[in-house]
Amino acid sequence: MTLFLYNTLKRSKEEFEPIEADNVRMYVCGPTVYDRPHLGNARSVVVYDVLYRLLQHLYGNEHVTYVRNITDVDDKINAAAKANGEPISALTGRIEAFFHADMDALNVLRPTKEPHATQHIAQMVVMIEKLIANGHAYAAQGHVLFKVSSYGEYGALSGRKLEDLIAGARVEVESYKQHPGDFVLWKPAADGDDASSVFESPWGPGRPGWHIECSAMSGEYLGKHFDIHGGGADLMFPHHENEIAQSRCADKDAAFANYWVHNGFLTVNGEKMSKSLGNFTTVKDVLDKGVKGEVVRLALLSAQYSKPLDWNEKLVEDAKKTLDKWYRVAKPSQEMPQSKYMDGFIEALCDDMNAPRAFALMHEPKISGSELYHMGAMLGLLQQPAESWFKGQGAGDVQSLIDARIEAKKTKNWPEADRIRKELAAQNIILEDKPDGTTDWRRA
């Protein structure tokens, strides 16, 4: 089946043709580990997790390489560590662990490679040296900057032009810049910087700019020319634009990525998420409210990936009801069924990951439990036993109450039996009483 993806660089939906069918390569910008991931971060991770699963289905698990980096050197990290009064390594290690725990809760697969920026400083220095040698970068006052005017295709991804960058520049541009749009490849260390965030370079001690990190790491693991580069729409400019410029200018043979895929923004109750509005919501915030990770995942996938998504209570409630419905039908099986419904589902995902169209097929009343199970697997859903889904966490405590109620009924302690039923009902536990006793239970 043929995969089609909307390619931001070409402004059109295109047939996906891998450079090598037995070596499909995808790079996605990963977290900057200074704070727990919020729902917008999670949407991006979940979207590319689905694309990863789809590529594995189409080309085989062993033929797909997925690289998602960890940015562990950054000004935001320095500021957060200083504010917390802790070493940078302690902060980044803790936040990375939180990131993995939160994404595990959303059934996200680990990428093939997960490189850390701090472990690839040497590759970044080499790339910067090439840019200087090729006339695309210059050193000034301890900084090294990319010369945007030297790359004639700058702005092709985002649609921005150099003259627009000049018009939109601040009144006072840093004196060491030759052009307002020139961006930092290397920046000098500042007084008071944590030693672990300072690295040696030909231009003095300092640290890399954010953009050069992804270029160096994608090149290290995927080569100068690979298939897909993904990320949020907010990264299109300047991050992805700058990645293209510096990667292609460092090596004239570097075509970089063929397909640029961007997921849409996420709002909360119709407003942009921000701490100042009080609606900044992390994945942990939602999980701590008792919302299951699989519910969060389905909610994040409910809109077409490239479109905006509004997070609200109804979205979560609808996702929970849908999963309850599907778990009553899905039946685990080893072999993926061959059917018109399965073909239609894969075709929907191959149409630029059209999740709404795929979900419509999953609601088809005639599909089998096996078909639904394998459809869910493609989306990272419906893979736990139905009994576990409906009982959820705290099943042991619930069973203890049920056993106590059964004992109360045996001794004809009806008030106690009624009290326990009400306590369970308050926890949204539905008992299935039959003439021979309470045989099962589920969450409402």
CSV table of C-alpha atoms in Angstrom, one decimal:
chain,number,residue,atom,x,y,z
A,1,MET,CA,0.0,0.0,0.0
A,2,THR,CA,1.3,3.5,-0.9
A,3,LEU,CA,2.0,6.0,1.8
A,4,PHE,CA,1.2,9.7,1.2
A,5,LEU,CA,2.5,12.5,3.5
A,6,TYR,CA,2.0,16.2,3.4
A,7,ASN,CA,5.5,17.6,2.8
A,8,THR,CA,5.8,21.1,4.3
A,9,LEU,CA,8.8,21.9,2.1
A,10,LYS,CA,6.8,21.2,-1.1
A,11,ARG,CA,3.4,22.6,0.2
A,12,SER,CA,1.7,19.4,-1.0
A,13,LYS,CA,0.7,15.9,-0.2
A,14,GLU,CA,3.2,13.6,-1.9
A,15,GLU,CA,3.7,9.9,-2.4
A,16,PHE,CA,6.4,8.7,0.0
A,17,GLU,CA,9.3,7.1,-1.8
A,18,PRO,CA,12.1,6.1,0.6
A,19,ILE,CA,15.7,6.5,-0.5
A,20,GLU,CA,16.2,2.9,0.4
A,21,ALA,CA,13.2,0.6,1.0
A,22,ASP,CA,15.3,-1.6,3.4
A,23,ASN,CA,16.6,1.4,5.3
A,24,VAL,CA,13.8,4.0,6.0
A,25,ARG,CA,15.1,6.8,8.2
A,26,MET,CA,13.2,9.3,10.3
A,27,TYR,CA,14.4,12.0,12.7
A,28,VAL,CA,12.1,13.9,15.1
A,29,CYS,CA,13.1,16.7,17.5
A,30,GLY,CA,13.0,15.4,21.0
A,31,PRO,CA,12.6,17.0,24.4
A,32,THR,CA,14.7,19.8,26.0
A,33,VAL,CA,14.9,18.3,29.5
A,34,TYR,CA,14.3,21.2,31.8
A,35,ASP,CA,10.6,20.5,32.7
A,36,ARG,CA,8.1,17.7,32.5
A,37,PRO,CA,6.4,17.3,29.1
A,38,HIS,CA,3.2,19.2,28.6
A,39,LEU,CA,0.3,18.0,26.4
A,40,GLY,CA,1.6,19.9,23.3
A,41,ASN,CA,4.9,18.0,23.6
A,42,ALA,CA,3.0,14.7,24.1
A,43,ARG,CA,0.9,15.3,21.0
A,44,SER,CA,4.0,15.5,18.8
A,45,VAL,CA,5.6,12.4,20.4
A,46,VAL,CA,2.4,10.4,19.9
A,47,VAL,CA,1.9,11.5,16.3
A,48,TYR,CA,5.3,10.4,15.3
A,49,ASP,CA,5.0,7.2,17.3
A,50,VAL,CA,2.0,6.3,15.0
A,51,LEU,CA,4.1,7.2,11.9
A,52,TYR,CA,6.9,5.0,13.2
A,53,ARG,CA,4.4,2.1,13.7
A,54,LEU,CA,3.0,2.6,10.2
A,55,LEU,CA,6.5,2.6,8.6
A,56,GLN,CA,7.3,-0.6,10.5
A,57,HIS,CA,4.1,-2.2,9.1
A,58,LEU,CA,4.9,-1.1,5.6
A,59,TYR,CA,8.6,-1.8,5.4
A,60,GLY,CA,9.3,-4.2,8.3
A,61,ASN,CA,10.5,-3.4,11.9
A,62,GLU,CA,14.2,-4.1,11.0
A,63,HIS,CA,14.1,-1.7,8.1
A,64,VAL,CA,13.1,1.4,9.9
A,65,THR,CA,15.5,3.6,11.9
A,66,TYR,CA,13.8,6.3,14.1
A,67,VAL,CA,16.0,8.8,15.8
A,68,ARG,CA,14.6,11.2,18.5
A,69,ASN,CA,17.2,13.3,20.3
A,70,ILE,CA,17.5,14.5,23.9
A,71,THR,CA,18.5,18.2,24.2
A,72,ASP,CA,20.5,18.3,27.5
A,73,VAL,CA,22.5,21.5,27.0
A,74,ASP,CA,20.4,24.7,26.6
A,75,ASP,CA,19.9,28.1,28.3
A,76,LYS,CA,16.6,27.0,29.7
A,77,ILE,CA,18.3,24.1,31.4
A,78,ASN,CA,20.9,26.3,32.9
A,79,ALA,CA,18.2,28.7,34.2
A,80,ALA,CA,16.1,25.9,35.6
A,81,ALA,CA,19.0,24.2,37.4
A,82,LYS,CA,20.1,27.6,38.8
A,83,ALA,CA,16.6,28.3,40.0
A,84,ASN,CA,16.4,24.9,41.7
A,85,GLY,CA,19.8,25.1,43.2
A,86,GLU,CA,20.9,21.8,41.7
A,87,PRO,CA,23.5,20.5,39.3
A,88,ILE,CA,22.6,20.4,35.7
A,89,SER,CA,23.2,16.7,35.4
A,90,ALA,CA,20.7,16.1,38.3
A,91,LEU,CA,18.0,18.2,36.6
A,92,THR,CA,18.5,16.7,33.1
A,93,GLY,CA,18.6,13.1,34.4
A,94,ARG,CA,15.5,13.5,36.5
A,95,ILE,CA,13.5,15.3,33.7
A,96,GLU,CA,14.6,12.7,31.1
A,97,ALA,CA,13.3,9.9,33.5
A,98,PHE,CA,10.0,11.8,33.9
A,99,PHE,CA,9.8,12.2,30.1
A,100,HIS,CA,10.2,8.4,29.6
A,101,ALA,CA,7.8,7.6,32.3
A,102,ASP,CA,5.1,9.9,30.9
A,103,MET,CA,5.6,8.6,27.4
A,104,ASP,CA,5.5,5.0,28.5
A,105,ALA,CA,2.2,5.8,30.2
A,106,LEU,CA,0.9,6.9,26.7
A,107,ASN,CA,2.1,3.6,25.1
A,108,VAL,CA,4.9,5.3,23.1
A,109,LEU,CA,7.5,3.1,21.6
A,110,ARG,CA,11.2,4.0,22.3
A,111,PRO,CA,13.0,5.2,19.2
A,112,THR,CA,15.7,3.2,17.6
A,113,LYS,CA,18.3,5.8,18.7
A,114,GLU,CA,18.0,8.5,21.4
A,115,PRO,CA,21.2,10.5,21.2
A,116,HIS,CA,22.1,13.2,23.8
A,117,ALA,CA,23.4,16.6,22.7
A,118,THR,CA,26.2,16.6,25.3
A,119,GLN,CA,27.6,13.4,23.8
A,120,HIS,CA,27.9,14.9,20.3
A,121,ILE,CA,29.7,18.2,20.9
A,122,ALA,CA,32.7,17.0,18.8
A,123,GLN,CA,30.4,16.4,15.8
A,124,MET,CA,28.9,19.9,16.2
A,125,VAL,CA,32.4,21.5,16.3
A,126,VAL,CA,33.4,19.7,13.1
A,127,MET,CA,30.2,20.9,11.4
A,128,ILE,CA,30.8,24.5,12.5
A,129,GLU,CA,34.3,24.4,11.2
A,130,LYS,CA,33.1,23.2,7.8
A,131,LEU,CA,30.6,26.1,7.7
A,132,ILE,CA,33.3,28.6,8.4
A,133,ALA,CA,35.6,27.0,5.8
A,134,ASN,CA,32.8,27.1,3.2
A,135,GLY,CA,32.1,30.8,3.8
A,136,HIS,CA,28.7,30.2,5.5
A,137,ALA,CA,29.6,31.2,9.0
A,138,TYR,CA,31.9,33.6,10.9
A,139,ALA,CA,33.3,34.1,14.4
A,140,ALA,CA,32.6,37.3,16.3
A,141,GLN,CA,33.1,38.2,19.9
A,142,GLY,CA,33.3,34.6,21.0
A,143,HIS,CA,30.3,33.6,19.0
A,144,VAL,CA,30.1,31.7,15.8
A,145,LEU,CA,27.1,32.7,13.6
A,146,PHE,CA,25.6,31.3,10.4
A,147,LYS,CA,25.5,33.8,7.6
A,148,VAL,CA,21.9,33.5,6.3
A,149,SER,CA,22.6,35.7,3.3
A,150,SER,CA,25.1,33.1,2.0
A,151,TYR,CA,22.3,30.5,1.5
A,152,GLY,CA,20.0,31.5,-1.4
A,153,GLU,CA,17.3,29.0,-0.4
A,154,TYR,CA,16.9,30.3,3.2
A,155,GLY,CA,13.2,30.6,4.0
A,156,ALA,CA,12.0,27.9,1.6
A,157,LEU,CA,10.5,25.7,4.4
A,158,SER,CA,8.7,28.5,6.3
A,159,GLY,CA,8.0,30.8,3.4
A,160,ARG,CA,9.9,33.7,5.1
A,161,LYS,CA,12.2,36.0,3.1
A,162,LEU,CA,15.4,37.7,4.2
A,163,GLU,CA,13.8,41.2,3.8
A,164,ASP,CA,11.0,40.1,6.1
A,165,LEU,CA,13.6,39.1,8.7
A,166,ILE,CA,15.1,42.6,8.5
A,167,ALA,CA,11.8,44.3,8.7
A,168,GLY,CA,10.8,42.2,11.7
A,169,ALA,CA,14.1,42.5,13.5
A,170,ARG,CA,14.4,44.3,16.9
A,171,VAL,CA,15.5,47.9,16.8
A,172,GLU,CA,18.8,47.0,18.5
A,173,VAL,CA,20.4,43.9,16.8
A,174,GLU,CA,23.4,42.4,18.5
A,175,SER,CA,26.5,44.3,17.3
A,176,TYR,CA,28.4,41.2,16.4
A,177,LYS,CA,25.8,40.1,13.8
A,178,GLN,CA,26.3,40.9,10.1
A,179,HIS,CA,22.6,40.4,9.4
A,180,PRO,CA,19.6,40.4,11.8
A,181,GLY,CA,18.7,36.9,10.8
A,182,ASP,CA,22.1,35.4,11.4
A,183,PHE,CA,21.8,32.7,14.1
A,184,VAL,CA,24.1,31.3,16.7
A,185,LEU,CA,26.1,28.1,16.1
A,186,TRP,CA,28.3,28.5,19.1
A,187,LYS,CA,28.0,30.9,22.1
A,188,PRO,CA,30.7,31.8,24.7
A,189,ALA,CA,30.4,30.7,28.3
A,190,ALA,CA,29.0,33.3,30.7
A,191,ASP,CA,30.3,34.1,34.2
A,192,GLY,CA,28.8,31.7,36.7
A,193,ASP,CA,27.9,29.0,34.2
A,194,ASP,CA,27.9,25.4,35.6
A,195,ALA,CA,31.1,23.8,34.4
A,196,SER,CA,29.1,20.8,33.1
A,197,SER,CA,27.5,23.1,30.5
A,198,VAL,CA,30.7,24.5,29.2
A,199,PHE,CA,32.7,22.8,26.5
A,200,GLU,CA,36.0,23.5,24.8
A,201,SER,CA,36.1,24.6,21.2
A,202,PRO,CA,38.4,26.4,18.7
A,203,TRP,CA,36.5,29.6,19.5
A,204,GLY,CA,36.9,29.3,23.3
A,205,PRO,CA,34.8,27.7,26.0
A,206,GLY,CA,31.1,27.7,25.5
A,207,ARG,CA,28.2,25.6,24.2
A,208,PRO,CA,26.5,24.9,20.9
A,209,GLY,CA,23.4,26.7,19.6
A,210,TRP,CA,20.2,24.7,19.7
A,211,HIS,CA,19.9,24.3,15.9
A,212,ILE,CA,23.3,22.8,15.2
A,213,GLU,CA,22.6,20.0,17.7
A,214,CYS,CA,19.9,18.4,15.6
A,215,SER,CA,21.9,18.7,12.4
A,216,ALA,CA,24.9,17.0,14.0
A,217,MET,CA,22.9,14.2,15.6
A,218,SER,CA,20.7,13.4,12.6
A,219,GLY,CA,23.8,13.3,10.4
A,220,GLU,CA,25.6,11.0,12.8
A,221,TYR,CA,22.9,8.4,12.8
A,222,LEU,CA,21.0,8.8,9.6
A,223,GLY,CA,23.6,10.3,7.2
A,224,LYS,CA,23.6,13.4,5.0
A,225,HIS,CA,20.4,12.4,3.2
A,226,PHE,CA,17.5,10.7,4.9
A,227,ASP,CA,13.7,10.3,4.4
A,228,ILE,CA,11.6,12.1,7.0
A,229,HIS,CA,12.2,15.0,9.5
A,230,GLY,CA,9.3,15.6,11.9
A,231,GLY,CA,8.3,18.0,14.7
A,232,GLY,CA,5.8,20.5,15.9
A,233,ALA,CA,4.6,23.4,13.7
A,234,ASP,CA,6.2,25.7,16.2
A,235,LEU,CA,9.6,24.4,15.2
A,236,MET,CA,9.2,25.1,11.5
A,237,PHE,CA,10.9,28.5,12.0
A,238,PRO,CA,13.5,29.1,13.0
A,239,HIS,CA,14.6,25.7,14.2
A,240,HIS,CA,13.9,23.5,11.1
A,241,GLU,CA,14.7,26.3,8.7
A,242,ASN,CA,18.1,26.7,10.3
A,243,GLU,CA,18.7,23.0,10.3
A,244,ILE,CA,18.2,22.8,6.6
A,245,ALA,CA,20.5,25.8,5.9
A,246,GLN,CA,23.4,24.7,8.1
A,247,SER,CA,23.2,21.0,7.1
A,248,ARG,CA,23.2,21.7,3.4
A,249,CYS,CA,25.9,24.4,3.6
A,250,ALA,CA,28.3,22.3,5.7
A,251,ASP,CA,28.4,19.7,3.0
A,252,LYS,CA,27.3,20.5,-0.6
A,253,ASP,CA,26.4,16.8,-1.0
A,254,ALA,CA,24.0,16.9,2.0
A,255,ALA,CA,20.5,16.8,0.7
A,256,PHE,CA,19.2,16.5,4.3
A,257,ALA,CA,15.6,15.4,4.7
A,258,ASN,CA,13.2,14.7,1.7
A,259,TYR,CA,9.9,15.0,3.6
A,260,TRP,CA,9.2,17.6,6.3
A,261,VAL,CA,6.2,16.6,8.5
A,262,HIS,CA,4.7,19.0,11.1
A,263,ASN,CA,2.0,18.4,13.6
A,264,GLY,CA,-0.5,21.1,14.6
A,265,PHE,CA,-0.8,23.2,17.7
A,266,LEU,CA,-2.6,22.2,20.9
A,267,THR,CA,-4.9,24.6,22.9
A,268,VAL,CA,-6.6,24.1,26.2
A,269,ASN,CA,-10.3,25.0,26.4
A,270,GLY,CA,-9.9,27.2,23.3
A,271,GLU,CA,-6.9,29.1,24.6
A,272,LYS,CA,-3.1,28.9,23.9
A,273,MET,CA,-1.5,27.0,26.7
A,274,SER,CA,0.6,29.2,29.0
A,275,LYS,CA,1.5,29.4,32.6
A,276,SER,CA,0.3,33.0,32.8
A,277,LEU,CA,-3.2,31.9,31.9
A,278,GLY,CA,-3.1,29.1,34.4
A,279,ASN,CA,-3.9,26.4,31.8
A,280,PHE,CA,-0.4,25.0,31.4
A,281,THR,CA,-1.0,21.3,31.6
A,282,THR,CA,1.6,18.5,31.8
A,283,VAL,CA,1.0,14.9,31.0
A,284,LYS,CA,1.5,14.2,34.7
A,285,ASP,CA,-1.2,16.7,35.7
A,286,VAL,CA,-3.7,14.7,33.6
A,287,LEU,CA,-2.6,11.3,34.7
A,288,ASP,CA,-2.7,12.4,38.4
A,289,LYS,CA,-6.4,13.2,37.9
A,290,GLY,CA,-7.0,9.5,37.2
A,291,VAL,CA,-7.1,9.8,33.4
A,292,LYS,CA,-5.6,6.7,31.9
A,293,GLY,CA,-2.6,7.1,29.6
A,294,GLU,CA,-4.5,5.3,26.8
A,295,VAL,CA,-7.3,7.8,27.1
A,296,VAL,CA,-4.8,10.7,26.8
A,297,ARG,CA,-3.3,9.0,23.7
A,298,LEU,CA,-6.6,8.6,22.0
A,299,ALA,CA,-7.6,12.2,22.8
A,300,LEU,CA,-4.3,13.4,21.3
A,301,LEU,CA,-5.0,11.4,18.1
A,302,SER,CA,-8.6,12.4,17.7
A,303,ALA,CA,-8.0,15.2,15.2
A,304,GLN,CA,-6.0,15.1,12.0
A,305,TYR,CA,-2.3,15.4,13.1
A,306,SER,CA,-1.6,18.5,11.1
A,307,LYS,CA,-4.7,20.4,12.4
A,308,PRO,CA,-5.1,22.3,15.6
A,309,LEU,CA,-6.4,20.2,18.6
A,310,ASP,CA,-8.3,21.7,21.6
A,311,TRP,CA,-7.9,19.8,24.9
A,312,ASN,CA,-11.0,19.9,27.0
A,313,GLU,CA,-13.1,17.7,29.3
A,314,LYS,CA,-15.5,16.6,26.6
A,315,LEU,CA,-12.5,15.4,24.5
A,316,VAL,CA,-11.3,13.3,27.4
A,317,GLU,CA,-14.8,11.9,28.2
A,318,ASP,CA,-15.4,11.0,24.6
A,319,ALA,CA,-12.0,9.2,24.4
A,320,LYS,CA,-12.8,7.2,27.6
A,321,LYS,CA,-16.3,6.2,26.3
A,322,THR,CA,-14.8,5.1,22.9
A,323,LEU,CA,-12.1,3.0,24.6
A,324,ASP,CA,-14.7,1.4,26.8
A,325,LYS,CA,-16.8,0.5,23.8
A,326,TRP,CA,-13.8,-0.9,21.8
A,327,TYR,CA,-12.4,-2.9,24.7
A,328,ARG,CA,-15.7,-4.8,24.9
A,329,VAL,CA,-15.3,-5.9,21.3
A,330,ALA,CA,-11.5,-6.2,20.7
A,331,LYS,CA,-10.1,-9.8,20.8
A,332,PRO,CA,-6.3,-10.4,20.8
A,333,SER,CA,-5.0,-12.5,18.0
A,334,GLN,CA,-1.6,-13.4,16.5
A,335,GLU,CA,-2.3,-12.9,12.8
A,336,MET,CA,-3.5,-9.7,11.3
A,337,PRO,CA,-6.8,-10.4,9.5
A,338,GLN,CA,-7.0,-9.9,5.8
A,339,SER,CA,-10.3,-8.0,5.1
A,340,LYS,CA,-11.8,-5.0,3.4
A,341,TYR,CA,-12.1,-3.3,6.8
A,342,MET,CA,-8.4,-3.9,7.6
A,343,ASP,CA,-7.3,-2.7,4.2
A,344,GLY,CA,-9.5,0.4,4.5
A,345,PHE,CA,-8.0,1.1,7.9
A,346,ILE,CA,-4.4,0.9,6.6
A,347,GLU,CA,-5.3,2.9,3.6
A,348,ALA,CA,-6.7,5.7,5.8
A,349,LEU,CA,-3.4,5.8,7.8
A,350,CYS,CA,-1.5,5.8,4.5
A,351,ASP,CA,-3.5,8.9,3.5
A,352,ASP,CA,-1.3,11.3,5.5
A,353,MET,CA,-2.1,9.6,8.7
A,354,ASN,CA,-5.8,10.3,8.5
A,355,ALA,CA,-6.7,9.2,12.0
A,356,PRO,CA,-10.3,10.4,12.0
A,357,ARG,CA,-11.0,8.3,8.9
A,358,ALA,CA,-9.3,5.3,10.5
A,359,PHE,CA,-11.4,5.8,13.7
A,360,ALA,CA,-14.6,5.9,11.7
A,361,LEU,CA,-13.7,2.4,10.4
A,362,MET,CA,-13.1,1.2,14.0
A,363,HIS,CA,-16.6,2.2,14.8
A,364,GLU,CA,-18.0,0.1,12.0
A,365,PRO,CA,-20.4,-2.4,13.7
A,366,LYS,CA,-19.5,-5.3,11.4
A,367,ILE,CA,-15.8,-5.5,12.1
A,368,SER,CA,-14.6,-8.4,14.2
A,369,GLY,CA,-12.9,-8.3,17.5
A,370,SER,CA,-9.6,-9.5,15.9
A,371,GLU,CA,-9.8,-6.7,13.3
A,372,LEU,CA,-10.4,-4.1,16.0
A,373,TYR,CA,-7.5,-5.4,18.1
A,374,HIS,CA,-5.0,-5.1,15.2
A,375,MET,CA,-6.3,-1.7,14.2
A,376,GLY,CA,-5.7,-0.6,17.8
A,377,ALA,CA,-2.2,-2.0,17.7
A,378,MET,CA,-1.4,0.3,14.7
A,379,LEU,CA,-2.4,3.2,16.9
A,380,GLY,CA,-0.9,2.0,20.1
A,381,LEU,CA,-4.3,1.2,21.6
A,382,LEU,CA,-6.3,-1.8,22.8
A,383,GLN,CA,-3.3,-4.0,23.7
A,384,GLN,CA,-4.1,-4.7,27.4
A,385,PRO,CA,-6.6,-7.4,28.5
A,386,ALA,CA,-10.1,-6.1,28.7
A,387,GLU,CA,-10.4,-7.2,32.3
A,388,SER,CA,-7.4,-5.0,33.2
A,389,TRP,CA,-8.8,-2.1,31.3
A,390,PHE,CA,-12.2,-2.1,33.1
A,391,LYS,CA,-10.8,-2.9,36.5
A,392,GLY,CA,-7.8,-0.6,36.2
A,393,GLN,CA,-5.5,0.3,39.0
A,394,GLY,CA,-6.6,-0.5,42.6
A,395,ALA,CA,-8.3,-3.7,41.5
A,396,GLY,CA,-7.0,-5.5,44.6
A,397,ASP,CA,-8.7,-2.9,46.9
A,398,VAL,CA,-11.9,-3.2,45.0
A,399,GLN,CA,-11.8,-7.0,45.2
A,400,SER,CA,-11.3,-6.8,49.0
A,401,LEU,CA,-14.4,-4.7,49.3
A,402,ILE,CA,-16.4,-7.1,47.1
A,403,ASP,CA,-15.2,-10.0,49.2
A,404,ALA,CA,-16.2,-8.1,52.4
A,405,ARG,CA,-19.7,-7.5,50.8
A,406,ILE,CA,-20.0,-11.1,49.9
A,407,GLU,CA,-19.2,-12.1,53.5
A,408,ALA,CA,-21.7,-9.5,54.8
A,409,LYS,CA,-24.4,-11.0,52.6
A,410,LYS,CA,-23.6,-14.5,53.9
A,411,THR,CA,-24.1,-13.3,57.5
A,412,LYS,CA,-27.2,-11.4,56.4
A,413,ASN,CA,-25.6,-8.1,57.5
A,414,TRP,CA,-27.6,-6.2,54.9
A,415,PRO,CA,-26.7,-2.7,56.1
A,416,GLU,CA,-23.0,-3.4,55.7
A,417,ALA,CA,-23.5,-5.0,52.3
A,418,ASP,CA,-25.5,-2.0,51.2
A,419,ARG,CA,-22.8,0.4,52.6
A,420,ILE,CA,-20.1,-1.4,50.6
A,421,ARG,CA,-22.1,-1.3,47.4
A,422,LYS,CA,-22.6,2.5,47.8
A,423,GLU,CA,-18.8,2.9,48.5
A,424,LEU,CA,-18.0,1.0,45.3
A,425,ALA,CA,-20.6,3.0,43.4
A,426,ALA,CA,-18.9,6.2,44.5
A,427,GLN,CA,-15.7,4.9,42.9
A,428,ASN,CA,-17.7,4.2,39.6
A,429,ILE,CA,-17.5,0.4,40.2
A,430,ILE,CA,-20.4,-1.5,38.7
A,431,LEU,CA,-21.1,-4.9,40.3
A,432,GLU,CA,-22.5,-7.7,38.2
A,433,ASP,CA,-24.8,-9.6,40.7
A,434,LYS,CA,-26.2,-12.9,39.6
A,435,PRO,CA,-28.3,-15.5,41.6
A,436,ASP,CA,-25.2,-17.3,42.6
A,437,GLY,CA,-23.5,-14.1,43.9
A,438,THR,CA,-21.3,-11.3,42.7
A,439,THR,CA,-19.4,-12.8,39.8
A,440,ASP,CA,-17.6,-9.8,38.2
A,441,TRP,CA,-17.3,-6.0,38.3
A,442,ARG,CA,-16.2,-3.2,36.0
A,443,ARG,CA,-15.6,0.5,36.1
A,444,ALA,CA,-18.3,2.7,34.8
